[in-house]
Short mmCIF file of C-alpha atoms in Angstrom, two decimals:
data_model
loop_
_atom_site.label_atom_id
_atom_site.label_comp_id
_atom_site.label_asym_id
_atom_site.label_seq_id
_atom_site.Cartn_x
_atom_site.Cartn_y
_atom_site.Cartn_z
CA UNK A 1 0.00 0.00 0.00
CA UNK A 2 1.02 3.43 -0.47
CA UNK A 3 1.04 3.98 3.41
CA UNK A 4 4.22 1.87 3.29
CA UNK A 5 6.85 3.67 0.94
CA UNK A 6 7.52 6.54 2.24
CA UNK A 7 7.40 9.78 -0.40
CA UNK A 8 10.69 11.69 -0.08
CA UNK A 9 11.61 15.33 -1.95
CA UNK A 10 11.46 19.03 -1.27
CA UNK A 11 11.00 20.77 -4.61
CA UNK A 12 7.53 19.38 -7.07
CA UNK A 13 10.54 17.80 -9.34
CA UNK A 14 11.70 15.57 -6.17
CA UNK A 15 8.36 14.24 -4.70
CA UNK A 16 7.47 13.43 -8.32
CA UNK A 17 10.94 11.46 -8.95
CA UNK A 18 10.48 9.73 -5.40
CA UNK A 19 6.42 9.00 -6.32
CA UNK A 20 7.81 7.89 -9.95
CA UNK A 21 10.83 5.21 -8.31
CA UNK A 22 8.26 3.65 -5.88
CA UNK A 23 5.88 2.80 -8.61
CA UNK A 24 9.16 1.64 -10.90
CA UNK A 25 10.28 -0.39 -8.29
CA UNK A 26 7.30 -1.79 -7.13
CA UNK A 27 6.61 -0.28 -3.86
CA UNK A 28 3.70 1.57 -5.43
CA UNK A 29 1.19 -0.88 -7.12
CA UNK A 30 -1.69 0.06 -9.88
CA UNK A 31 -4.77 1.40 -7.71
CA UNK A 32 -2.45 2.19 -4.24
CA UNK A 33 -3.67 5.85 -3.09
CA UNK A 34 -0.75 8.58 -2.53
CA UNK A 35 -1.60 10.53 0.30
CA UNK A 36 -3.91 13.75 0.07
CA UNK A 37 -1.52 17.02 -0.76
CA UNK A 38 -2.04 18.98 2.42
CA UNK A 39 -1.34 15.95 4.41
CA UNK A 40 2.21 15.37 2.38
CA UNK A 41 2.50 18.73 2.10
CA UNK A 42 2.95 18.53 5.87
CA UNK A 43 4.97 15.68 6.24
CA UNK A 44 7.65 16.69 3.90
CA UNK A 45 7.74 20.18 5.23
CA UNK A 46 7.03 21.74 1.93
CA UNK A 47 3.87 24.14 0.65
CA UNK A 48 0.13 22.28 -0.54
CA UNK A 49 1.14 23.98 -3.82
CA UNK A 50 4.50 22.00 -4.51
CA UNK A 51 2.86 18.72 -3.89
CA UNK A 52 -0.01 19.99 -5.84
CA UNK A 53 2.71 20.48 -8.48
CA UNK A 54 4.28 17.22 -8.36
CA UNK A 55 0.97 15.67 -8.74
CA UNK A 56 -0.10 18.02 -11.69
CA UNK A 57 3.19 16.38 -13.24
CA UNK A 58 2.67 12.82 -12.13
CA UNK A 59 -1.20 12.99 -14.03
CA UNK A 60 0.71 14.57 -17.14
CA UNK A 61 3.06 11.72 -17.53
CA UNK A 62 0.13 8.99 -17.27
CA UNK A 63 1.44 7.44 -13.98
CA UNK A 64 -1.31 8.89 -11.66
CA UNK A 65 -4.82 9.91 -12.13
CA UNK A 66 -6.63 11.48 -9.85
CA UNK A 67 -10.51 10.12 -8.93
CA UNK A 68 -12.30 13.22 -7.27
CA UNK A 69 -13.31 12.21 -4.12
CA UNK A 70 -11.28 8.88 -4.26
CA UNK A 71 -8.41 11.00 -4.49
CA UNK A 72 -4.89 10.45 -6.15
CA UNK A 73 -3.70 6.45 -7.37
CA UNK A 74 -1.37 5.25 -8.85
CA UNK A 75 -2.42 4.56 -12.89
CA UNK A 76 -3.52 1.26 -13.53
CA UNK A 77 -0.84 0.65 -16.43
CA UNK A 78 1.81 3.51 -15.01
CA UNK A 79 3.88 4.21 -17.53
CA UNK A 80 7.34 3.51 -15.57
CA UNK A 81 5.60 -0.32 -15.17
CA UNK A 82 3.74 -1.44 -18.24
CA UNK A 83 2.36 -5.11 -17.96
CA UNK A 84 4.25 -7.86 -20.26
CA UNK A 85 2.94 -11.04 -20.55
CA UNK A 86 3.45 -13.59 -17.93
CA UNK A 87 6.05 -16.34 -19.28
CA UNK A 88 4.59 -19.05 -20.23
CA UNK A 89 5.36 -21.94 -17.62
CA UNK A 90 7.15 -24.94 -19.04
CA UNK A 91 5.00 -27.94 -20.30
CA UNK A 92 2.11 -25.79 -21.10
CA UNK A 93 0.31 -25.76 -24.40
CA UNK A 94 0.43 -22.19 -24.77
CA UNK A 95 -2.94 -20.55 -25.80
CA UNK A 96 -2.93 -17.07 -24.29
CA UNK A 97 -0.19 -15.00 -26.66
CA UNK A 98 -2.55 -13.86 -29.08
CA UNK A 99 -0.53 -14.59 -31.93
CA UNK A 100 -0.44 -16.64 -35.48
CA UNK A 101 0.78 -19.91 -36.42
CA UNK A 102 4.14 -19.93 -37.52
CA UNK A 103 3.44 -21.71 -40.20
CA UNK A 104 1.19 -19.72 -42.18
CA UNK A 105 4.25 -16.88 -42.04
CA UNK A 106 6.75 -16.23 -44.86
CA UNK A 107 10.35 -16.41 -44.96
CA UNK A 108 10.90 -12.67 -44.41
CA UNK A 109 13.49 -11.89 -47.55
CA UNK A 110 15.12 -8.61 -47.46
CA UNK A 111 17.08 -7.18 -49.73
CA UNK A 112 20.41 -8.91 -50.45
CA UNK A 113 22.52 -5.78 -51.11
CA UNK A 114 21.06 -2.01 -49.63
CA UNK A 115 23.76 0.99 -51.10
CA UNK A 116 24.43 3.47 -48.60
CA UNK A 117 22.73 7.06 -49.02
CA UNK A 118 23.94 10.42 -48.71
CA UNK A 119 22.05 12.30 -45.59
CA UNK A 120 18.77 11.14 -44.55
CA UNK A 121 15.42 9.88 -46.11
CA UNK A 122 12.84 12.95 -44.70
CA UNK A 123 12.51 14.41 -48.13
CA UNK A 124 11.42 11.18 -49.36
CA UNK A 125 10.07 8.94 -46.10
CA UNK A 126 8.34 6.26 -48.26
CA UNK A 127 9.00 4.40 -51.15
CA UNK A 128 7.08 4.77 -54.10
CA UNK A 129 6.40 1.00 -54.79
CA UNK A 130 5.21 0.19 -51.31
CA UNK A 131 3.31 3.61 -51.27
CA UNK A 132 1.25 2.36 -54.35
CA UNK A 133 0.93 -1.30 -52.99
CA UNK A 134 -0.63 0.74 -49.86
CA UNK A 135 -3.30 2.58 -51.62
CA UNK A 136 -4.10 -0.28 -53.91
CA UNK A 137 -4.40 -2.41 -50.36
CA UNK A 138 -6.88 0.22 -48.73
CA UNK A 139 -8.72 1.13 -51.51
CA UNK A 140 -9.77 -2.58 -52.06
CA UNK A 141 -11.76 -2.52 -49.15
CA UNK A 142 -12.95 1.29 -50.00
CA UNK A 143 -11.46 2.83 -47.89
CA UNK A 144 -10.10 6.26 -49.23
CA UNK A 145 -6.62 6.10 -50.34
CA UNK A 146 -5.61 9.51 -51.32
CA UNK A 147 -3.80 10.20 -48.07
CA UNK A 148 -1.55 7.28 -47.08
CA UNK A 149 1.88 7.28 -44.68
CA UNK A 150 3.87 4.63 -42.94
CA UNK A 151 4.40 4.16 -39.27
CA UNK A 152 6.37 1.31 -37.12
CA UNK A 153 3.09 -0.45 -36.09
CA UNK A 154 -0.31 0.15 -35.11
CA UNK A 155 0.63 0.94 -31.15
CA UNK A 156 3.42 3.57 -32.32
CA UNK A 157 1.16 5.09 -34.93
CA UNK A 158 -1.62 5.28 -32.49
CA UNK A 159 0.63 6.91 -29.88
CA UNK A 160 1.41 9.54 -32.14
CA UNK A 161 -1.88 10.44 -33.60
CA UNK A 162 -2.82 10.71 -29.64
CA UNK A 163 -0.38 12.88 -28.59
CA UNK A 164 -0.66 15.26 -31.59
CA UNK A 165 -4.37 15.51 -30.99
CA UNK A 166 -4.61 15.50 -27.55
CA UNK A 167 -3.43 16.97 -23.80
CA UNK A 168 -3.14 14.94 -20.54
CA UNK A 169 -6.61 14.17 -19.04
CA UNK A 170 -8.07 14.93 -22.25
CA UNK A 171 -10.80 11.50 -22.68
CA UNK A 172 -10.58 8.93 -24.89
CA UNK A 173 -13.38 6.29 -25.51
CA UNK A 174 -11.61 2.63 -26.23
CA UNK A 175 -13.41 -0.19 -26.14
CA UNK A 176 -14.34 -3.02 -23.03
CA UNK A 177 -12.73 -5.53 -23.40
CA UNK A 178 -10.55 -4.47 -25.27
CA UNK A 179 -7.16 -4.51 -26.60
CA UNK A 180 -4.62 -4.73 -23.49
CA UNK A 181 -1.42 -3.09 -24.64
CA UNK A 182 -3.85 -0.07 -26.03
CA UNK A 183 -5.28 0.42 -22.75
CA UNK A 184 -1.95 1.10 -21.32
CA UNK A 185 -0.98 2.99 -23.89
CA UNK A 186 -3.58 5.62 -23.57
CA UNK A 187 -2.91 5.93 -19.55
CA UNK A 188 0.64 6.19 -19.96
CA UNK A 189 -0.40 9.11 -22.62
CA UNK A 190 -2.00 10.93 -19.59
CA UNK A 191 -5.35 10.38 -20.82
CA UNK A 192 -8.65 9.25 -19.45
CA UNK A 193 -9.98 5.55 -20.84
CA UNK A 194 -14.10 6.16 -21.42
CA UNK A 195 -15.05 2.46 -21.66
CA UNK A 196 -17.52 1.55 -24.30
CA UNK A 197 -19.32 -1.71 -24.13
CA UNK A 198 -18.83 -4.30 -26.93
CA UNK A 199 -21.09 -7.34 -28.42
CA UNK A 200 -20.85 -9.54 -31.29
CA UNK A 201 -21.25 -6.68 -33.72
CA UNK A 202 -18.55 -4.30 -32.51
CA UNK A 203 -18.50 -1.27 -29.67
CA UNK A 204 -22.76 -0.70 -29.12
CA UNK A 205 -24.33 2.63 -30.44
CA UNK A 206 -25.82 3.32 -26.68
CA UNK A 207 -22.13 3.01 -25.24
CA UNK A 208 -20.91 5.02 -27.95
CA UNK A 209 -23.66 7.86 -27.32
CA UNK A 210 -22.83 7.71 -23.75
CA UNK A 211 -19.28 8.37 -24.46
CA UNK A 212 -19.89 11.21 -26.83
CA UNK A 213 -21.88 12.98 -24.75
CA UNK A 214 -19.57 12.84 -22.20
CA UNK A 215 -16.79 14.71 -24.14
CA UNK A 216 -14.43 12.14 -25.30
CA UNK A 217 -11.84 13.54 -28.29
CA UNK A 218 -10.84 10.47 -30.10
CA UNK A 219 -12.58 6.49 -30.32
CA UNK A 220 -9.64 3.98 -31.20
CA UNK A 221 -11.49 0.87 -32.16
CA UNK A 222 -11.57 -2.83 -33.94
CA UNK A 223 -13.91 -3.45 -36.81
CA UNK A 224 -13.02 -6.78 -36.94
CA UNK A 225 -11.56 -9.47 -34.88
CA UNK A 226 -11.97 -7.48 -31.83
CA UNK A 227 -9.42 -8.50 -29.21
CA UNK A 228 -10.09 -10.45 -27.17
CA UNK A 229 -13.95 -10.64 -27.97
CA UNK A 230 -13.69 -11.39 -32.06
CA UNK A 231 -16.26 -9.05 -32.71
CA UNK A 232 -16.39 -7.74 -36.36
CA UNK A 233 -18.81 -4.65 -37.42
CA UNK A 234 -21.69 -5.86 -39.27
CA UNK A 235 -22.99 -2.94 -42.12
CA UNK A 236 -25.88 -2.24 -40.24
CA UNK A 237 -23.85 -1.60 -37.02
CA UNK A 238 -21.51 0.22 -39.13
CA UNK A 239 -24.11 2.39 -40.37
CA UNK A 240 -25.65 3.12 -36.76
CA UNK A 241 -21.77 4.33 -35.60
CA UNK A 242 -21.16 6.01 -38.53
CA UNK A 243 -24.70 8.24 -37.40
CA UNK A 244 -23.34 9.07 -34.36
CA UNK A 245 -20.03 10.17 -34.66
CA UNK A 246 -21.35 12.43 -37.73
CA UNK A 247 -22.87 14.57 -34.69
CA UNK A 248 -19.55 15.30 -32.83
CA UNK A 249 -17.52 16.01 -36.05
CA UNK A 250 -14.41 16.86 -34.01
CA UNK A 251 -13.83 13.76 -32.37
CA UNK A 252 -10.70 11.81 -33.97
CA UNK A 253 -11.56 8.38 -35.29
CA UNK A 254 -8.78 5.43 -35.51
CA UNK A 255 -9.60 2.05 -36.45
CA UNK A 256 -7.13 -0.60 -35.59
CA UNK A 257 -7.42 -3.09 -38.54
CA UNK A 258 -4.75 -5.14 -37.33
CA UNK A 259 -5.94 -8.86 -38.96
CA UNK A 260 -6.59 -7.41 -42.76
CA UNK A 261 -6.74 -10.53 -44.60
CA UNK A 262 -6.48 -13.26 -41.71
CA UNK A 263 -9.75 -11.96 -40.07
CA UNK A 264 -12.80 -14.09 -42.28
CA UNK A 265 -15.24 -11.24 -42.64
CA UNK A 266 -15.69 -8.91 -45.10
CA UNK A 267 -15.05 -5.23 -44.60
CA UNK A 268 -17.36 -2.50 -42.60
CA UNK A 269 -15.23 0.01 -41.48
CA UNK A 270 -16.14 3.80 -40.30
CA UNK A 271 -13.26 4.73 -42.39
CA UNK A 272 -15.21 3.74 -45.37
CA UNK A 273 -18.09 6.86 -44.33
CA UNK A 274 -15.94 9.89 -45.12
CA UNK A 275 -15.84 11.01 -41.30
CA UNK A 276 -14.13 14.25 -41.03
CA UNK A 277 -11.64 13.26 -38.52
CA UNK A 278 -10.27 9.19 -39.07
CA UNK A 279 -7.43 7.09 -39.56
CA UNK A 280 -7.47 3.68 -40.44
CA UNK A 281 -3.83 1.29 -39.56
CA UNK A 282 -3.18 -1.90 -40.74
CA UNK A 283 -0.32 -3.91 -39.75
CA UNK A 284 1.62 -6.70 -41.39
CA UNK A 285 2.85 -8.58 -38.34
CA UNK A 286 -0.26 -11.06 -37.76
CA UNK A 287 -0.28 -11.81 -41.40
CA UNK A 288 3.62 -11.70 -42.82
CA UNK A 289 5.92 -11.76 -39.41
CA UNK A 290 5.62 -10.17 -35.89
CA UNK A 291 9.28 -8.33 -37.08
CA UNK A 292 7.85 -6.70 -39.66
CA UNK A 293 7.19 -3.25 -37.49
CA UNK A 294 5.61 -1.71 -40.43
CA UNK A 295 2.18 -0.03 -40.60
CA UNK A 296 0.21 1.27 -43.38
CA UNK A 297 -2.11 3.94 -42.26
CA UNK A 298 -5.15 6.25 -44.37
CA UNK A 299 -6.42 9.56 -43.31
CA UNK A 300 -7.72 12.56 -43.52
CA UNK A 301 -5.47 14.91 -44.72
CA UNK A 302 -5.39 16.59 -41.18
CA UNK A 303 -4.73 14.01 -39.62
CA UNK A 304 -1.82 11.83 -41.81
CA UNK A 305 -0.07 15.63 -41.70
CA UNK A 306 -0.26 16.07 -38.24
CA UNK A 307 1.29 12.31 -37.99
CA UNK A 308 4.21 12.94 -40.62
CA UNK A 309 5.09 16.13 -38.73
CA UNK A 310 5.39 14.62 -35.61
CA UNK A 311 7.26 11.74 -37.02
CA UNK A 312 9.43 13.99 -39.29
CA UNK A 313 10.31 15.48 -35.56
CA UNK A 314 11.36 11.98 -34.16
CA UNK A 315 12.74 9.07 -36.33
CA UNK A 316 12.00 10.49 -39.37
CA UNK A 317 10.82 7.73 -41.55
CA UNK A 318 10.28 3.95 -41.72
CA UNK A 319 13.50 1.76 -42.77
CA UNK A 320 13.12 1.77 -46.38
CA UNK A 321 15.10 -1.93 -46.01
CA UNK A 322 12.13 -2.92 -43.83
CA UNK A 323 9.79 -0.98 -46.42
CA UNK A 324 11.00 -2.86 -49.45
CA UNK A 325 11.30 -6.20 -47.45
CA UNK A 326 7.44 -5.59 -46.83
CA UNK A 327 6.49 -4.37 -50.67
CA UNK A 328 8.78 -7.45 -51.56
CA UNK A 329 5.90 -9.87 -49.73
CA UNK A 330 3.22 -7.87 -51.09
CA UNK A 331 3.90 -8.62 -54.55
CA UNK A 332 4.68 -11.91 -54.17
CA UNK A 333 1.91 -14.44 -55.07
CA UNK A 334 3.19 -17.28 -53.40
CA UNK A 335 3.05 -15.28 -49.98
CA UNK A 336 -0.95 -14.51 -50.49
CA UNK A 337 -1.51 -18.17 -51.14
CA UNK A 338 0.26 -19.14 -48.19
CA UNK A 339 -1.68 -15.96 -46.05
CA UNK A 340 -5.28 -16.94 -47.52
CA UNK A 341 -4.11 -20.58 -46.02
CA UNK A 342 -3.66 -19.67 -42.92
CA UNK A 343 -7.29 -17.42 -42.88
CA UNK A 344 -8.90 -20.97 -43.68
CA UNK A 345 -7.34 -22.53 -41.04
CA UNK A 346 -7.55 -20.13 -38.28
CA UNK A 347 -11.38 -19.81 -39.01
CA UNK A 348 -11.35 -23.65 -39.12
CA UNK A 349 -9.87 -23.61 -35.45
CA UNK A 350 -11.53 -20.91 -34.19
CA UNK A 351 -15.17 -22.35 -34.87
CA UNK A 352 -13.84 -25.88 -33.49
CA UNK A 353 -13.55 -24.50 -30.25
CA UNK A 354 -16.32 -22.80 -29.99
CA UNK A 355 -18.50 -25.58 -31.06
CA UNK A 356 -16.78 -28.03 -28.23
CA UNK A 357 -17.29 -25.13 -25.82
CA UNK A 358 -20.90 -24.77 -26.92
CA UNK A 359 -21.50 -28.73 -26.58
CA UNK A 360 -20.71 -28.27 -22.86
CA UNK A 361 -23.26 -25.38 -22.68
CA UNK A 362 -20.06 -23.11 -22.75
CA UNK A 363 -20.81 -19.75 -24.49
CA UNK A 364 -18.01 -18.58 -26.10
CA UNK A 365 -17.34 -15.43 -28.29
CA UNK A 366 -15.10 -15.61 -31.52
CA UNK A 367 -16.53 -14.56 -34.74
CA UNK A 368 -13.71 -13.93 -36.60
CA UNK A 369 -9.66 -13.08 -35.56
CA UNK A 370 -7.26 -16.04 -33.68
CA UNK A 371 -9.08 -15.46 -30.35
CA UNK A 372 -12.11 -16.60 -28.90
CA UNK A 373 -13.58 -15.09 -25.40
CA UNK A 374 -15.37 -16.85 -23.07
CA UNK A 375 -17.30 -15.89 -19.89
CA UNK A 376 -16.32 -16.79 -16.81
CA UNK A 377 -17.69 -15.75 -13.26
CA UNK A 378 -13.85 -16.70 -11.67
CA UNK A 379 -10.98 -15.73 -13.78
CA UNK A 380 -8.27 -17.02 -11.73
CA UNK A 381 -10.29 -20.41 -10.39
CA UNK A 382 -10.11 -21.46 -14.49
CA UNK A 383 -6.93 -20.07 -15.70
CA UNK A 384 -4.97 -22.44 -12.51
CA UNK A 385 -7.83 -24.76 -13.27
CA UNK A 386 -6.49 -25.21 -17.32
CA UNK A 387 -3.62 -25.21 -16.06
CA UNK A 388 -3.58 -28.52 -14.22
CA UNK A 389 -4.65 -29.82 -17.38
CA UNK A 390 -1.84 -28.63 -18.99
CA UNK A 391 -3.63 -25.47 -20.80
CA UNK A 392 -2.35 -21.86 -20.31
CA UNK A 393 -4.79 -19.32 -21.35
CA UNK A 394 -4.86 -15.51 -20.72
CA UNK A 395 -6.61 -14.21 -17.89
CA UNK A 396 -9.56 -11.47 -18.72
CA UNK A 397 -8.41 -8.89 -16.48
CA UNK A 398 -5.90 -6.98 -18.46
CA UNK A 399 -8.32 -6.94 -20.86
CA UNK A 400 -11.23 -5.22 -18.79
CA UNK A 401 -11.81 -2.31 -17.47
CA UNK A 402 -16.02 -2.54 -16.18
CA UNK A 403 -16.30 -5.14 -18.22
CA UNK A 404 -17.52 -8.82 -17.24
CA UNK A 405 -14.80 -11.22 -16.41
CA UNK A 406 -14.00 -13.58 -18.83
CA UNK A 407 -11.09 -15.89 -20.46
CA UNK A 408 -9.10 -15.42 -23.52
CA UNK A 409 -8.17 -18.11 -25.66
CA UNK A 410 -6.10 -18.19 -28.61
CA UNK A 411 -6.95 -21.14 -30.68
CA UNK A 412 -4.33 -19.51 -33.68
CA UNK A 413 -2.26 -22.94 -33.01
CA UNK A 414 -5.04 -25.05 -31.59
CA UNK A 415 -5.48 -28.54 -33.81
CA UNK A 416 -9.55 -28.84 -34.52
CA UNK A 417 -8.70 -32.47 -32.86
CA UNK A 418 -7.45 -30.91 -30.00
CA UNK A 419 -10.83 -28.74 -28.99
CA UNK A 420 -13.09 -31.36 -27.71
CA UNK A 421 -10.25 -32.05 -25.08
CA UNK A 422 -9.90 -28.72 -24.19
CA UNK A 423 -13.61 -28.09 -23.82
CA UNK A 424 -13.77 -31.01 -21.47
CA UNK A 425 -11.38 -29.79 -19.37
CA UNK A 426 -13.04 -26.21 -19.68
CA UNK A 427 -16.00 -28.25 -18.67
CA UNK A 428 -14.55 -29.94 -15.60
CA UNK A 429 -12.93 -26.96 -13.99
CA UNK A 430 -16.21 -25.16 -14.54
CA UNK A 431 -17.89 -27.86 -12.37
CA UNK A 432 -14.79 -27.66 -9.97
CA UNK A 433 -15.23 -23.79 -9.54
CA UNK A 434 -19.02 -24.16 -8.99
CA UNK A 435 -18.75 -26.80 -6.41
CA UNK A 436 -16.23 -24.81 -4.53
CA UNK A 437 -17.87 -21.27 -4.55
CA UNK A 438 -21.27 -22.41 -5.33
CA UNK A 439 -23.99 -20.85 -8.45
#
């Protein structure tokens, strides 16, 4: 608990550095309270203001926010402590990592010889080739391709767009459950997560309303293979978003289309609607290599300049060897036969699961994506539960943030053979955990 490191510093710059090393180090967990300012104030010898001041500083940086009458904690995913995935313990059939088969991923090829340059690449960030295999990629799904730019993934692009856009404890509505890493991301920003509640079809227009209304600036969503739920926008829920948001022009838009082309449904994106403020990334690393740290992103012309400039500010541009390594795999037709593959076989896993699950009377959510979610009333009770069976599967609670608890399972490497045996021993601990804590 707070109560037990002991906040050191005279000047706002020291308590903030002391504040900052406990929650680095541990001392000071996600939720812990930091003590009200007069009453530090006091015991550090120093005025309300300069504590006030440290604290301002703290909620700027994303490793505190403050909870009116609850008071100041520490941020839930601080960002001197972002959560990692727990290692995977040995002789476990690992099914929480989220990630593709191996074997529906191409040799990554790049170039054999790369010249040295002269200077830099700024006045020229992207390559032409890749640049056209971009637009051509987008506009297949119609989604407006006049505007295109390159980032080094979805989570970096995403970050910048943010911070361009918006100032510490502006609000930003993200979905729940939702995508882990994201959620950390935007508290570490120094912004404020407005859940919005998900079903099969995507983030819910109510939810969405709610969140409008309540100021947010930007929505960063899925429309398809929501993680962890699977959840892919269907037109007509497309269509109901796409209503609302044309009401609060000024809120940013970003779609995370992370599993273009791996996912099973077809396209219904709000990028598609001609929203006044959107972005739409896609990422390569699902579908050609989790190395490939390459994102193609569309926009408004606002927003992909507001993105370059920052980026022109920081690294400058992509790695044109990564770039041509990615156009390389674009272009090759051996590499989409061996991607459209794997989209037949993670659907073919994915619905093999959730059939055994269902033949228990096990509702489980996966429409589309290498995930499927599953309700649970005790996370922990079934995670150890699997786990005596040999199964490790994520937990729902860095996932969540008012959302149901539940279980995420990725069934990316799962054998169809192998789901009726994991469904029975879904089934058994299920039975265990209701025994023990009864309903």
């Amino acid at each position: 608990m707070a109560t037990q490191y002991a906040i050191t510093g005279t000047t706002a710059k020291g308590i903030a550095a002391s504040v900052e090393r406990g929650v680095a180090e541990g001392a000071l967990a996600p939720g812990d309270p930091l003590p009200p300012v007069r009453r530090l104030a006091d015991e550090l010898g120093v005025s309300p203001g300069t504590v006030a001041t440290a604290y301002k500083e703290l909620r700027g940086r994303g490793l505190v926010v403050t909870r009116g009458r609850g008071g100041t904690v520490v941020a839930e995913a601080p960002s001197v402590a972002s959560r990692r995935p727990v290692r995977v313990p040995p002789g476990l059939v690992d099914l929480a990592s989220g990630l593709p088969d191996p074997a529906f991923l191409p040799v990554l090829r790049p170039p054999a010889e790369w010249r040295p340059v002269f200077g830099s690449h700024r006045a020229e960030p992207r390559l032409a080739r890749l640049e056209e295999l971009t637009r051509d990629w987008f506009a297949r799904d119609g989604v407006p391709a006049e505007r295109v730019t390159f980032a080094h993934g979805a989570l970096d692009c995403i970050a910048r767009l943010l911070s361009v856009e918006l100032r510490p404890g502006d609000a930003v509505a993200v979905e729940d459950p939702g995508f882990h890493h994201l959620l950390d991301l935007v508290a570490a920003l120094g912004l404020r997560l407005v859940p919005v509640a998900v079903d099969g079809e995507g983030i819910t227009p109510d939810a969405l309303r709610t969140a409008l209304q309540a100021g947010v600036r930007a929505l960063v969503c899925t429309p398809r293979a929501q993680n962890p739920t699977g959840a892919s926008f269907s037109p007509a829920r497309r269509d109901e978003l796409v209503a609302l948001l044309r009401e609060f022009p000024e809120v940013l838009v970003v779609e995370d289309d992370y599993t273009v082309e791996i996912e099973g449904p077809p396209a219904a994106t709000l990028s598609q609607a001609g929203l006044e403020r959107w972005a739409q990334v896609r990422t390569v690393s699902k579908r050609l290599g989790v190395d490939l740290r390459w994102a193609g992103v569309a926009g408004d012309p606002v927003t992909i300049s507001r993105h370059d400039g920052r980026m022109l500010m920081t690294s400058g541009w992509v790695s044109h060897i990564l770039q041509e390594t990615v156009a390389g795999l674009f272009a090759d037709p051996a590499v989409s036969r061996l991607v459209a593959a794997g989209e037949a076989a993670y659907a073919k896993r994915r619905r093999a699961l959730a059939d055994a699950l269902g033949s228990y009377g096990i509702r489980a959510a996966g429409g589309s994506g290498v995930n499927v979610w599953v309700p649970v009333r005790d996370e922990s009770a079934v995670v150890n539960g699997l786990r005596t069976h040999g199964w490790w599967v994520a937990a729902g609670a860095r996932f969540r943030i008012g959302a149901p608890t539940g279980v995420r399972i990725t069934t990316a490497t799962l054998p169809p053979g192998d789901a009726g045996r994991l469904a029975a021993d879904f089934a058994e601990v299920l039975g265990d955990t209701q025994a023990t804590y009864g309903g």
